[in-house]
Short mmCIF file of C-alpha atoms in Angstrom, two decimals:
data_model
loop_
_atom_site.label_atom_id
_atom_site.label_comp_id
_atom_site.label_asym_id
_atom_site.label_seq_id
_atom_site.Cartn_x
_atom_site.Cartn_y
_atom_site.Cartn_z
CA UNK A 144 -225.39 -34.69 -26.28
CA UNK A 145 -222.62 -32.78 -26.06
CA UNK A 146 -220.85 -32.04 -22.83
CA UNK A 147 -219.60 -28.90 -21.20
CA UNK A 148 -216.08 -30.16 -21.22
CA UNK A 149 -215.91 -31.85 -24.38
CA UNK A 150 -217.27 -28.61 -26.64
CA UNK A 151 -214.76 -26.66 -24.87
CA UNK A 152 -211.95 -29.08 -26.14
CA UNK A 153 -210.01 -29.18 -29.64
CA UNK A 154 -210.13 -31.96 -31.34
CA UNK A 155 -207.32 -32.77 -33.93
CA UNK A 156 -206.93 -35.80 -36.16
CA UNK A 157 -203.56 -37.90 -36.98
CA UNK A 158 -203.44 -40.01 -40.48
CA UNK A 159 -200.38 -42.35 -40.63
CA UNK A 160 -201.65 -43.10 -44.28
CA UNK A 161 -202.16 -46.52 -43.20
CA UNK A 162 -201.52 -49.02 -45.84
CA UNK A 163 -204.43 -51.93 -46.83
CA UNK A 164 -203.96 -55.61 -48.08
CA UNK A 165 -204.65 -55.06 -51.56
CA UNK A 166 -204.67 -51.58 -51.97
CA UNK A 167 -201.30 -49.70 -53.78
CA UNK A 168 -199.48 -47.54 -51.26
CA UNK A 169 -200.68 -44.55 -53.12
CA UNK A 170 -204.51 -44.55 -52.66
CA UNK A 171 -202.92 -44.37 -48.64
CA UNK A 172 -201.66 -41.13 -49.59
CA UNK A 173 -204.25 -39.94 -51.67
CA UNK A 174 -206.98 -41.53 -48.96
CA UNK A 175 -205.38 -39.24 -46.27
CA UNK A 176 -205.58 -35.93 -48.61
CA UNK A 177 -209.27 -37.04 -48.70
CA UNK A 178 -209.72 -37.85 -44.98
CA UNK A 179 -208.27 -33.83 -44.36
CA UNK A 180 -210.90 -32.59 -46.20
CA UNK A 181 -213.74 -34.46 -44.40
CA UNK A 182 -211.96 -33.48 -41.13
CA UNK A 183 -212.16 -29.59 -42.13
CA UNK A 184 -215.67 -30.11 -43.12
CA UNK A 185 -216.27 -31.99 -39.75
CA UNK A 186 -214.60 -28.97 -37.25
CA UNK A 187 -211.52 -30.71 -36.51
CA UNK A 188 -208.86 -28.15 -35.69
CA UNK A 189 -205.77 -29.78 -36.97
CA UNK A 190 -204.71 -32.77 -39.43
CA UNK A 191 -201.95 -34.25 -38.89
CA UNK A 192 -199.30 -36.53 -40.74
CA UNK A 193 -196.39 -38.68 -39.39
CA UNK A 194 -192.98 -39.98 -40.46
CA UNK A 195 -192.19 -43.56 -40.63
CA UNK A 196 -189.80 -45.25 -42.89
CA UNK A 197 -189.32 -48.61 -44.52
CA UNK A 198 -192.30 -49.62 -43.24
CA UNK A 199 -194.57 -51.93 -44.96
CA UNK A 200 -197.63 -50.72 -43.35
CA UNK A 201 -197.39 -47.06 -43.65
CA UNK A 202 -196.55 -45.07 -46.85
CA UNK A 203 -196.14 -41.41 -45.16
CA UNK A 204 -192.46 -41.11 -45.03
CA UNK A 205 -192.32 -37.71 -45.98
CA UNK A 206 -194.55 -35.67 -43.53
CA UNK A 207 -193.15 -32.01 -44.93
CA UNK A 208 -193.79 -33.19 -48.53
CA UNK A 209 -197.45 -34.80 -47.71
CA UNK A 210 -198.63 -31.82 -45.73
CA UNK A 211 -198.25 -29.79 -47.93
CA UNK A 212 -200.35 -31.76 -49.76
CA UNK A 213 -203.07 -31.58 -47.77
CA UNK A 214 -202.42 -28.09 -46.87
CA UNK A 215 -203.18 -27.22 -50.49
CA UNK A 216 -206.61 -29.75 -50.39
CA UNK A 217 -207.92 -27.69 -47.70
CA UNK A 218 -208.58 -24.15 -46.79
CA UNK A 219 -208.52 -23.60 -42.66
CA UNK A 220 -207.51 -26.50 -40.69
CA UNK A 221 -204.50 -26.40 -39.43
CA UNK A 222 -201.76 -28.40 -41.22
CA UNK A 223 -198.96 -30.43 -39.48
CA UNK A 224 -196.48 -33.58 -38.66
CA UNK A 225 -197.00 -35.89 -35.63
CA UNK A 226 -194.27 -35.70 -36.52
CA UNK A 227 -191.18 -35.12 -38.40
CA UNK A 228 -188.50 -37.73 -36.25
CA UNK A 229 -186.07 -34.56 -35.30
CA UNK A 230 -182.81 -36.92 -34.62
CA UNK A 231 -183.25 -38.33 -38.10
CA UNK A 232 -182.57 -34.67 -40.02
CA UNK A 233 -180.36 -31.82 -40.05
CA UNK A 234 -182.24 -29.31 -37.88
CA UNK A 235 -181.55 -26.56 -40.41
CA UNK A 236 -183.09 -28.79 -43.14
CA UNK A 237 -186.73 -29.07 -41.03
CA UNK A 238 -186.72 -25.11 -40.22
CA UNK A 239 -186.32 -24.49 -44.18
CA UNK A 240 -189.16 -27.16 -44.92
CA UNK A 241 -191.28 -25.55 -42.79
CA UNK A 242 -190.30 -22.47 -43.41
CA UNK A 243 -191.57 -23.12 -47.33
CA UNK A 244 -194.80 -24.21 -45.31
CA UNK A 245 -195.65 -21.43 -43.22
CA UNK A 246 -194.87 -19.22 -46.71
CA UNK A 247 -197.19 -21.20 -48.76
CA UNK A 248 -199.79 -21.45 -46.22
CA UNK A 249 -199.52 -18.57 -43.58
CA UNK A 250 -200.93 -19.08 -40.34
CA UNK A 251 -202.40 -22.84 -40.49
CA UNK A 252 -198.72 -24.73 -40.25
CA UNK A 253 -198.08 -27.17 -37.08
CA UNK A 254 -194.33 -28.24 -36.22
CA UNK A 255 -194.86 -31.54 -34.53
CA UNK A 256 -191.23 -32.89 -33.83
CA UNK A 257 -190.52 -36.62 -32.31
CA UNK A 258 -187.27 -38.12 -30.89
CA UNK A 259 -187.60 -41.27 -32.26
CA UNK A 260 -184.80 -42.84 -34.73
CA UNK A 261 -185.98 -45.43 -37.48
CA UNK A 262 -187.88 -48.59 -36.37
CA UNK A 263 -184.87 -51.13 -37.35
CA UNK A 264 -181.45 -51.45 -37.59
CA UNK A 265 -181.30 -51.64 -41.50
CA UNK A 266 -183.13 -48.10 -41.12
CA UNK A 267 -181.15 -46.40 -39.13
CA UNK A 268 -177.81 -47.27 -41.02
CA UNK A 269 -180.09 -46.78 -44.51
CA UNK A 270 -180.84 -42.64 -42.83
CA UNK A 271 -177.11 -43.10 -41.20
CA UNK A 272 -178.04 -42.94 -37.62
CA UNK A 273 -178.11 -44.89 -34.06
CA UNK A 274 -180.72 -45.13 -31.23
CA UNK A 275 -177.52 -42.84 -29.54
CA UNK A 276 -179.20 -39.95 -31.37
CA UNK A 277 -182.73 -39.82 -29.66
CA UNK A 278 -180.21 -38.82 -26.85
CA UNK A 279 -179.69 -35.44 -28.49
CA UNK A 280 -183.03 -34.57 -28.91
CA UNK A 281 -182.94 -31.51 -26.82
CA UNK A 282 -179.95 -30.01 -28.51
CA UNK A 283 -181.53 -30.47 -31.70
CA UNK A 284 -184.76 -28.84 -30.59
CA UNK A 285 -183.00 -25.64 -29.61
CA UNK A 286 -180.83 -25.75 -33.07
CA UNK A 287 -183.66 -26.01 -34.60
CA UNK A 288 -185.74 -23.09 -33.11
CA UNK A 289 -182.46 -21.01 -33.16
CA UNK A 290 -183.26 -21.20 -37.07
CA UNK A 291 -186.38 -19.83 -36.86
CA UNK A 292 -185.03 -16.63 -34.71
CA UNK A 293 -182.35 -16.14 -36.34
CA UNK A 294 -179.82 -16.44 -33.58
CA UNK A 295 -177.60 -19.66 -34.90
CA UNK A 296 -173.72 -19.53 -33.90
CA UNK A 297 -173.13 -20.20 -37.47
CA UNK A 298 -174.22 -17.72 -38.93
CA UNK A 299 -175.88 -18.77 -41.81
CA UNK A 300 -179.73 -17.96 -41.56
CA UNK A 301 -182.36 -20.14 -42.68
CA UNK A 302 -184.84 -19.09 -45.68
CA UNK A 303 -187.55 -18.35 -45.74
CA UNK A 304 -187.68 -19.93 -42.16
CA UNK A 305 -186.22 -16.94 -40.31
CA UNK A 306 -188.78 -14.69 -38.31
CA UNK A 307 -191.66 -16.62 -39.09
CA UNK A 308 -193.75 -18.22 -36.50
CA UNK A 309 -194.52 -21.94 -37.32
CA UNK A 310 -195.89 -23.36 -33.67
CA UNK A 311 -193.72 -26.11 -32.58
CA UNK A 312 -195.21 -29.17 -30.63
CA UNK A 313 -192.89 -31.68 -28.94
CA UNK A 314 -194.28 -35.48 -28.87
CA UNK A 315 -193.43 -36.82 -25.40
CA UNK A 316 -192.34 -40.42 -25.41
CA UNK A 317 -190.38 -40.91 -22.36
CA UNK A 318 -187.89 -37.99 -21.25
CA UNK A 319 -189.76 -36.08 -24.13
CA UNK A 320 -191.99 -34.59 -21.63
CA UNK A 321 -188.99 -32.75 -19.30
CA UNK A 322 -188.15 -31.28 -22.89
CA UNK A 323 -190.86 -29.91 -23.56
CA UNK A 324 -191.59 -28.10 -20.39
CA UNK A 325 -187.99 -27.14 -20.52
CA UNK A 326 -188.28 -25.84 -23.73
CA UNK A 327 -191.66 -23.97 -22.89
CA UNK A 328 -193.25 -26.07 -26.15
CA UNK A 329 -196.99 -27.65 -26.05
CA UNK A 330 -196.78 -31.49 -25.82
CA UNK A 331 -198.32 -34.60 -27.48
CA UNK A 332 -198.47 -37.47 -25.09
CA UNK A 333 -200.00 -40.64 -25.77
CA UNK A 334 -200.84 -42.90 -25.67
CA UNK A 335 -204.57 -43.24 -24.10
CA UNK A 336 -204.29 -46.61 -23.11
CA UNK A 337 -201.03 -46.06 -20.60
CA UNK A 338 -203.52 -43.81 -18.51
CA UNK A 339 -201.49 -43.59 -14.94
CA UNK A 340 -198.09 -43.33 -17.18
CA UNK A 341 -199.86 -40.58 -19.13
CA UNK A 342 -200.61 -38.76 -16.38
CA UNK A 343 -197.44 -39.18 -14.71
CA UNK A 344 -196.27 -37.49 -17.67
CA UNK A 345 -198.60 -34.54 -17.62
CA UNK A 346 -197.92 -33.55 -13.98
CA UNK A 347 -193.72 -33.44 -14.48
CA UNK A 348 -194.75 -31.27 -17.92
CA UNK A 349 -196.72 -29.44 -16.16
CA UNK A 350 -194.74 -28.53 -12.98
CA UNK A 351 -191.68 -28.17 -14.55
CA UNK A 352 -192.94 -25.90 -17.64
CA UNK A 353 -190.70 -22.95 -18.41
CA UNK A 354 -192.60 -20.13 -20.54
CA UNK A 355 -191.13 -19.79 -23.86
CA UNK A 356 -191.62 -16.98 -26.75
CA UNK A 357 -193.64 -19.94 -28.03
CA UNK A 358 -196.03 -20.80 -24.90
CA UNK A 359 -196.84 -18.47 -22.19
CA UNK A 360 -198.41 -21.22 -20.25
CA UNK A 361 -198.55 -25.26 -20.69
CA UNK A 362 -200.20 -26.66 -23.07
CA UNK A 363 -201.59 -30.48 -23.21
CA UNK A 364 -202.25 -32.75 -26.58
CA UNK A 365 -203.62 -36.16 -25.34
CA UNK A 366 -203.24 -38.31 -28.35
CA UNK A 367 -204.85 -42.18 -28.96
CA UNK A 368 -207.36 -43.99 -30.47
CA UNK A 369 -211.27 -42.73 -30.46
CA UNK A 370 -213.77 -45.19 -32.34
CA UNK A 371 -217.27 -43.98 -32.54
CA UNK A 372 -219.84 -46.22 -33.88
CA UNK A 373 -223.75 -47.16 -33.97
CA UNK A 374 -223.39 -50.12 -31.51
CA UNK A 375 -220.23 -51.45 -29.33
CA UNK A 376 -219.50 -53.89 -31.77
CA UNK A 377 -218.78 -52.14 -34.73
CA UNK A 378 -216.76 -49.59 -32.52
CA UNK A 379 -214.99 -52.37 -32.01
CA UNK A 380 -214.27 -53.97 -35.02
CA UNK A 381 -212.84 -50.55 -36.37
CA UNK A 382 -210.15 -51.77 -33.68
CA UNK A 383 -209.28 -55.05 -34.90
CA UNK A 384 -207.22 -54.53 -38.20
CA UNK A 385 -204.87 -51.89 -36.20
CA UNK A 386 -204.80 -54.56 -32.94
CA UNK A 387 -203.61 -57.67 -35.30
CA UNK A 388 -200.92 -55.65 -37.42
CA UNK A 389 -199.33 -54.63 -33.65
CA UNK A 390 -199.50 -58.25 -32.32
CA UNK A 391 -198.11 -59.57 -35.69
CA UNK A 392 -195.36 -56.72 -35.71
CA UNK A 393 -194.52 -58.22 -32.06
CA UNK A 394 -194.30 -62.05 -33.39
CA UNK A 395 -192.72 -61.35 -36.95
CA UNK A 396 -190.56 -58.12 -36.68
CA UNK A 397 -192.54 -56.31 -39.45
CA UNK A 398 -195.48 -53.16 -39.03
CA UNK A 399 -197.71 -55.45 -42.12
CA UNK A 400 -200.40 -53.53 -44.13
CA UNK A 401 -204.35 -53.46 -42.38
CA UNK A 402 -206.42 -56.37 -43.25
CA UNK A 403 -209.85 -56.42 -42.94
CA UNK A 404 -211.59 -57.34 -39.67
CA UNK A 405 -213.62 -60.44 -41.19
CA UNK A 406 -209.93 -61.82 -42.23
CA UNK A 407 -208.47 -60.68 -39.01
CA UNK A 408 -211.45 -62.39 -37.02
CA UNK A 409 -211.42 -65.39 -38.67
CA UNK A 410 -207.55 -66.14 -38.69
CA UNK A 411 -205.58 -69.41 -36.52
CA UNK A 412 -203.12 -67.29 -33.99
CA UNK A 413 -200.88 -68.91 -31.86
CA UNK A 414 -201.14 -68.41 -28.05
CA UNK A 415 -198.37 -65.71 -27.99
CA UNK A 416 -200.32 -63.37 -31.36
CA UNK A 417 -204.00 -64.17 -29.37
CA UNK A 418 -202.39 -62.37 -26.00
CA UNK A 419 -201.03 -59.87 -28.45
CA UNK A 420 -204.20 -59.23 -30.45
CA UNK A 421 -206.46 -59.39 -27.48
CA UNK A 422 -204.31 -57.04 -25.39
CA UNK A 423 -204.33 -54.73 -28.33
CA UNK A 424 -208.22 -54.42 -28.52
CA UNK A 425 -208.27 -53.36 -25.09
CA UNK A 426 -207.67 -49.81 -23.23
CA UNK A 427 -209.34 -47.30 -26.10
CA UNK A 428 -212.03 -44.95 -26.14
CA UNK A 429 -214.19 -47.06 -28.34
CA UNK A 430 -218.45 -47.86 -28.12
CA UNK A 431 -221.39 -45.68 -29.02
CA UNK A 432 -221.79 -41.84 -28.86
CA UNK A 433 -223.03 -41.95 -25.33
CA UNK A 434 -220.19 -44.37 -24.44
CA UNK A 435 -217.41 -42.50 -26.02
CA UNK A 436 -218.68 -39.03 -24.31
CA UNK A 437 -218.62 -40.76 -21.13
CA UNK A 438 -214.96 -41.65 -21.56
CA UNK A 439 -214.05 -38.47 -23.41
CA UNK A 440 -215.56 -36.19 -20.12
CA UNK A 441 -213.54 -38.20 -17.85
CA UNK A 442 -209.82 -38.40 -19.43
CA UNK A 443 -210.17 -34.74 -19.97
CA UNK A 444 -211.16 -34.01 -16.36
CA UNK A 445 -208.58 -36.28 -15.57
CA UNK A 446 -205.89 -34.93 -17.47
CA UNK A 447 -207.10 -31.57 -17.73
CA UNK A 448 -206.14 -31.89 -21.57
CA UNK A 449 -206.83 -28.68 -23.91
CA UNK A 450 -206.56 -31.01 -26.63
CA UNK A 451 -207.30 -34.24 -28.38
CA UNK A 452 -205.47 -36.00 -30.93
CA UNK A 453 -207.61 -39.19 -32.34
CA UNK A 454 -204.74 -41.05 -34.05
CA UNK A 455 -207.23 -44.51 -35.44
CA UNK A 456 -206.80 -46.26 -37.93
CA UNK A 457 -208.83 -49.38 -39.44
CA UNK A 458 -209.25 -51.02 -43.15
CA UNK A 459 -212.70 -50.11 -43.75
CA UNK A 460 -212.26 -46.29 -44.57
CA UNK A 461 -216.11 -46.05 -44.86
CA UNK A 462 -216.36 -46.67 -40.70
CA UNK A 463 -213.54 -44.58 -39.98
CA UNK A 464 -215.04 -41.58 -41.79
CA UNK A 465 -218.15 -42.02 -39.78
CA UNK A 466 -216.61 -42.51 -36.86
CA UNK A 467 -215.25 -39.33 -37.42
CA UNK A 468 -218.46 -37.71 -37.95
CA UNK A 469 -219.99 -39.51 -35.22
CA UNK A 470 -217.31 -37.95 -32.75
CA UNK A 471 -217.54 -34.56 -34.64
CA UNK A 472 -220.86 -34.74 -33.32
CA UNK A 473 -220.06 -34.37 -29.83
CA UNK A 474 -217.55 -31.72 -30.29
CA UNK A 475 -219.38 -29.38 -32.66
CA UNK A 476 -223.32 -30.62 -32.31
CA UNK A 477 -224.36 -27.89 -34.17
CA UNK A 478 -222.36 -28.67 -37.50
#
């Protein structure tokens, strides 16, 4: 059931090594490492991990350190960060982690770099930044490729980073998608939901694009939520624990751990967490197969993606796995 369109598209997963009510912040980790392997089994082409810190609801705050986690769990996907937050290190420092990467585990390592700065105040003065630093994203990115070529003003050359070739992917949130055509990268725009901002985005990347030693030509990441189940309801459902811990982050101030969707479902919200909650179930490529392939043919058409990067996550680890599969299906029917 596969279409034209879709087979001819990657597909890529994101794990933010979600945390769960109840569960230690260490089976998140160890559930991602396992959620790689499935997704190399499956035919996804990448796996990737992000960076968030102080966060109650997330326990990957060290994207170099957990990829290469999974890189050593698995033997050919591709292995990256969605991503490291670029304003929040010393450039130098990210070319030599990835350098140690790409040495480790030649030709499967992903640079995935964002602009964002830490999620609070008490963050950004704990990693010793402001949200004035996103505003030097640019300069950082060409610091930090400069490591990688070897042509810094300092002087000092990065090891093992220097004259390796570790792909770097910009994540476009905002002016991040001027950057990355500027800077000839491949971009990650998201999210699926903001469709006529996401496209707005994809045109200026794409008429602007500069080639680069790294891309010859532009290349497009769309990156959101994909739920794939047996009926529209359980698709669905795998939606609700993600959909309350955003409206509940927007009431209290804190990203909280993923309940389940029975506790979720049956909970008293006021009006202002319902509009939340409600307006968070909505917009994503969720439903059966034949549902989801619909939707899948026509964002891609739309957007003329090369790329998709399915960035759920739920409570029940069971469904997500098999939703998953279910989409693997569609991709790579004869798997």
């Amino acid at each position: 059931m596969s279409s034209t369109v879709i087979s001819r598209t990657r597909f890529s997963v994101l794990d933010r090594s979600r945390t769960r009510e109840g569960h230690p912040p260490a089976e998140a980790l160890r559930d991602t490492v396992a959620l790689a392997r499935e997704a190399e089994a499956l035919g996804y082409h990448r796996f990737w991990v992000s960076e968030h810190h102080g966060v109650p609801g997330v326990a990957g705050s060290a994207p170099t350190v957990l990829a290469a986690a999974v890189a050593a769990a698995t033997r050919t996907i591709r292995v990256g960060t969605g991503g490291v937050m670029l304003p929040n290190h010393r450039p130098l420092v990210v070319a030599e982690q990835f350098g140690v990467l790409e040495s480790l585990f030649p030709g499967r390592v992903d640079m995935g770099l964002g602009r964002s700065v830490g999620f609070t105040d008490g963050v950004r003065r704990a990693l010793g930044r402001d949200k004035g630093d996103a505003e030097d994203f640019a300069a950082q990115l060409g610091e930090l490729l400069d490591w990688f070529t070897g042509s810094s003003p300092t002087g000092v050359h990065a090891r093992p980073a220097e004259g390796l070739t570790v792909p770097p992917f910009v994540l476009a949130m905002g002016e991040g998608a001027r950057i990355a055509a500027h800077a000839g990268l491949p971009m990650v725009i998201g999210d699926l939901r903001a469709r006529e901002k996401m496209l707005r985005g994809i045109d200026q990347y794409r008429s602007l694009f500069r080639p680069s030693r790294w891309a010859s030509e532009p290349y497009v990441v769309i990156s959101g939520t994909v739920a794939v189940a047996g009926t529209e309801a359980e698709a669905r459902r795998l939606l609700v624990p993600e959909a309350w811990a955003m409206a509940y982050s927007r009431t209290h101030g804190t990203f909280p751990p993923l309940a389940p969707a029975e506790a979720v479902e049956a909970r008293a919200m006021t009006a202002r967490e319902r509009d939340l909650y409600v307006s968070g179930l909505a917009g994503h490529i969720a439903g059966t197969a034949d549902q989801v392939a619909h939707e899948l043919e026509s964002v891609l058409k739309e957007t003329g993606a090369e790329e998709v990067l399915v960035t759920t996550s739920t409570y029940d680890r069971t469904a997500l796995l098999d939703s998953h599969r279910r989409l693997a299906a569609l991709f790579a029917p004869a798997r």
